[in-house]
Amino acid sequence: MEFKDLPVPFQEMASNVVRSQLATLDLSTVEKETIDTISGNVRRAFIGLYEEKRLFGGQNSPENKNQANDEKLKHIIALLLEDAKRLQQLEPNAGTEARIWIAMKSLKCESSDYFKTTIKTTQLSGELLKKLP
């Protein structure tokens, strides 16, 4: 899968992450390779996160054919990005992709545990619990 194959909302979220990462840098002195690394890490992370929807059911399951599943995944990614920002404070040397995957760890579960997992993932932040559907 390539970045262009992701749904537009996922591409927009990824571009927002890149923009927020670049906002922390002094762009007049940063190397092009650093910018390429940041955008590459975010691109790979979002492709991986989107492909993780298989966790919510097999590729041919009704859940994956249902657009609601994409909405659930989009919601989880948004929550995880907020968790990733908080994890950046705990693990400042970890890259964007690493922080997102650290937050992603707790999602390794059965599809029936979707809401439990979302709550578990967001327990570190009371604010995130208010954003659950």
CSV table of C-alpha atoms in Angstrom, one decimal:
chain,number,residue,atom,x,y,z
A,1,MET,CA,0.0,0.0,0.0
A,2,GLU,CA,1.2,3.5,-0.8
A,3,PHE,CA,0.3,6.8,1.0
A,4,LYS,CA,-1.8,7.9,-2.0
A,5,ASP,CA,-4.0,4.8,-1.4
A,6,LEU,CA,-5.0,6.0,2.0
A,7,PRO,CA,-8.4,7.7,2.4
A,8,VAL,CA,-8.2,11.5,2.2
A,9,PRO,CA,-9.0,12.0,5.9
A,10,PHE,CA,-6.0,9.8,6.9
A,11,GLN,CA,-3.8,11.8,4.5
A,12,GLU,CA,-5.0,15.0,6.0
A,13,MET,CA,-4.3,13.7,9.6
A,14,ALA,CA,-0.8,12.7,8.5
A,15,SER,CA,-0.1,16.1,6.9
A,16,ASN,CA,-1.2,17.7,10.2
A,17,VAL,CA,1.2,15.5,12.1
A,18,VAL,CA,4.1,16.4,9.8
A,19,ARG,CA,3.1,20.1,10.1
A,20,SER,CA,3.1,19.9,13.9
A,21,GLN,CA,6.5,18.2,13.9
A,22,LEU,CA,8.0,20.8,11.5
A,23,ALA,CA,6.6,23.6,13.7
A,24,THR,CA,9.0,22.4,16.5
A,25,LEU,CA,12.0,22.9,14.2
A,26,ASP,CA,14.0,25.9,13.1
A,27,LEU,CA,13.4,25.5,9.4
A,28,SER,CA,16.2,27.9,8.5
A,29,THR,CA,18.8,25.5,9.9
A,30,VAL,CA,17.3,22.1,9.6
A,31,GLU,CA,18.7,19.6,7.1
A,32,LYS,CA,16.5,18.4,4.2
A,33,GLU,CA,17.2,14.8,5.3
A,34,THR,CA,15.6,15.6,8.7
A,35,ILE,CA,12.5,16.8,7.0
A,36,ASP,CA,12.5,13.8,4.7
A,37,THR,CA,12.9,11.5,7.7
A,38,ILE,CA,10.0,13.1,9.6
A,39,SER,CA,7.6,12.9,6.7
A,40,GLY,CA,8.8,9.3,5.8
A,41,ASN,CA,8.2,8.2,9.4
A,42,VAL,CA,4.8,9.7,9.5
A,43,ARG,CA,3.9,8.3,6.1
A,44,ARG,CA,5.0,4.7,7.1
A,45,ALA,CA,3.2,5.0,10.5
A,46,PHE,CA,-0.1,6.0,8.9
A,47,ILE,CA,0.1,3.3,6.2
A,48,GLY,CA,0.8,0.8,9.0
A,49,LEU,CA,-2.0,2.1,11.2
A,50,TYR,CA,-4.4,1.9,8.3
A,51,GLU,CA,-3.4,-1.6,7.5
A,52,GLU,CA,-3.9,-2.5,11.2
A,53,LYS,CA,-7.6,-2.4,10.6
A,54,ARG,CA,-7.2,-6.2,10.1
A,55,LEU,CA,-7.1,-6.3,13.9
A,56,PHE,CA,-10.8,-5.5,13.9
A,57,GLY,CA,-11.7,-8.5,11.7
A,58,GLY,CA,-10.3,-10.5,8.8
A,59,GLN,CA,-9.7,-8.7,5.5
A,60,ASN,CA,-13.0,-10.2,4.1
A,61,SER,CA,-15.0,-9.8,7.2
A,62,PRO,CA,-18.2,-7.7,7.2
A,63,GLU,CA,-16.6,-5.3,9.6
A,64,ASN,CA,-13.9,-4.3,7.1
A,65,LYS,CA,-16.4,-3.9,4.3
A,66,ASN,CA,-18.4,-1.5,6.5
A,67,GLN,CA,-17.5,2.1,6.3
A,68,ALA,CA,-18.2,2.4,10.0
A,69,ASN,CA,-15.0,0.4,10.6
A,70,ASP,CA,-13.0,3.0,8.9
A,71,GLU,CA,-14.6,5.6,11.1
A,72,LYS,CA,-13.7,3.6,14.2
A,73,LEU,CA,-10.1,3.3,13.0
A,74,LYS,CA,-10.0,7.0,12.2
A,75,HIS,CA,-11.2,7.8,15.7
A,76,ILE,CA,-8.6,5.5,17.3
A,77,ILE,CA,-5.8,7.1,15.2
A,78,ALA,CA,-6.9,10.5,16.3
A,79,LEU,CA,-6.8,9.4,20.0
A,80,LEU,CA,-3.5,7.7,19.5
A,81,LEU,CA,-2.0,10.8,17.9
A,82,GLU,CA,-2.9,12.7,21.0
A,83,ASP,CA,-1.4,10.0,23.2
A,84,ALA,CA,1.7,10.1,21.0
A,85,LYS,CA,2.1,13.8,21.7
A,86,ARG,CA,2.0,13.0,25.4
A,87,LEU,CA,4.4,10.1,24.9
A,88,GLN,CA,6.8,12.5,23.3
A,89,GLN,CA,7.3,14.1,26.6
A,90,LEU,CA,8.0,10.7,28.2
A,91,GLU,CA,10.2,9.5,25.4
A,92,PRO,CA,11.7,12.6,23.8
A,93,ASN,CA,14.3,10.7,21.8
A,94,ALA,CA,11.8,8.4,20.1
A,95,GLY,CA,10.7,9.3,16.6
A,96,THR,CA,7.2,10.1,15.6
A,97,GLU,CA,6.6,6.6,14.2
A,98,ALA,CA,8.0,5.0,17.4
A,99,ARG,CA,5.7,7.1,19.6
A,100,ILE,CA,2.7,6.1,17.5
A,101,TRP,CA,3.6,2.5,17.6
A,102,ILE,CA,4.2,2.6,21.4
A,103,ALA,CA,0.6,3.9,21.7
A,104,MET,CA,-0.6,1.3,19.2
A,105,LYS,CA,0.7,-1.6,21.3
A,106,SER,CA,-2.4,-1.9,23.5
A,107,LEU,CA,-4.6,-2.4,20.4
A,108,LYS,CA,-3.5,-6.0,19.8
A,109,CYS,CA,-6.9,-7.5,20.8
A,110,GLU,CA,-10.0,-9.1,19.4
A,111,SER,CA,-12.5,-6.9,17.5
A,112,SER,CA,-15.2,-7.4,20.2
A,113,ASP,CA,-12.9,-5.5,22.6
A,114,TYR,CA,-12.9,-2.4,20.5
A,115,PHE,CA,-14.3,0.0,23.1
A,116,LYS,CA,-12.4,-1.6,26.0
A,117,THR,CA,-9.2,-1.1,24.0
A,118,THR,CA,-10.1,2.5,23.2
A,119,ILE,CA,-10.7,3.3,26.9
A,120,LYS,CA,-7.5,1.4,27.9
A,121,THR,CA,-5.5,3.3,25.3
A,122,THR,CA,-6.8,6.6,26.6
A,123,GLN,CA,-6.7,6.0,30.3
A,124,LEU,CA,-3.6,8.2,30.5
A,125,SER,CA,-5.6,11.2,29.7
A,126,GLY,CA,-9.0,12.0,31.2
A,127,GLU,CA,-9.6,14.5,28.4
A,128,LEU,CA,-9.5,11.8,25.8
A,129,LEU,CA,-12.2,9.7,27.6
A,130,LYS,CA,-14.6,12.6,27.0
A,131,LYS,CA,-14.0,12.3,23.3
A,132,LEU,CA,-15.2,8.7,23.0
A,133,PRO,CA,-18.3,8.1,20.7
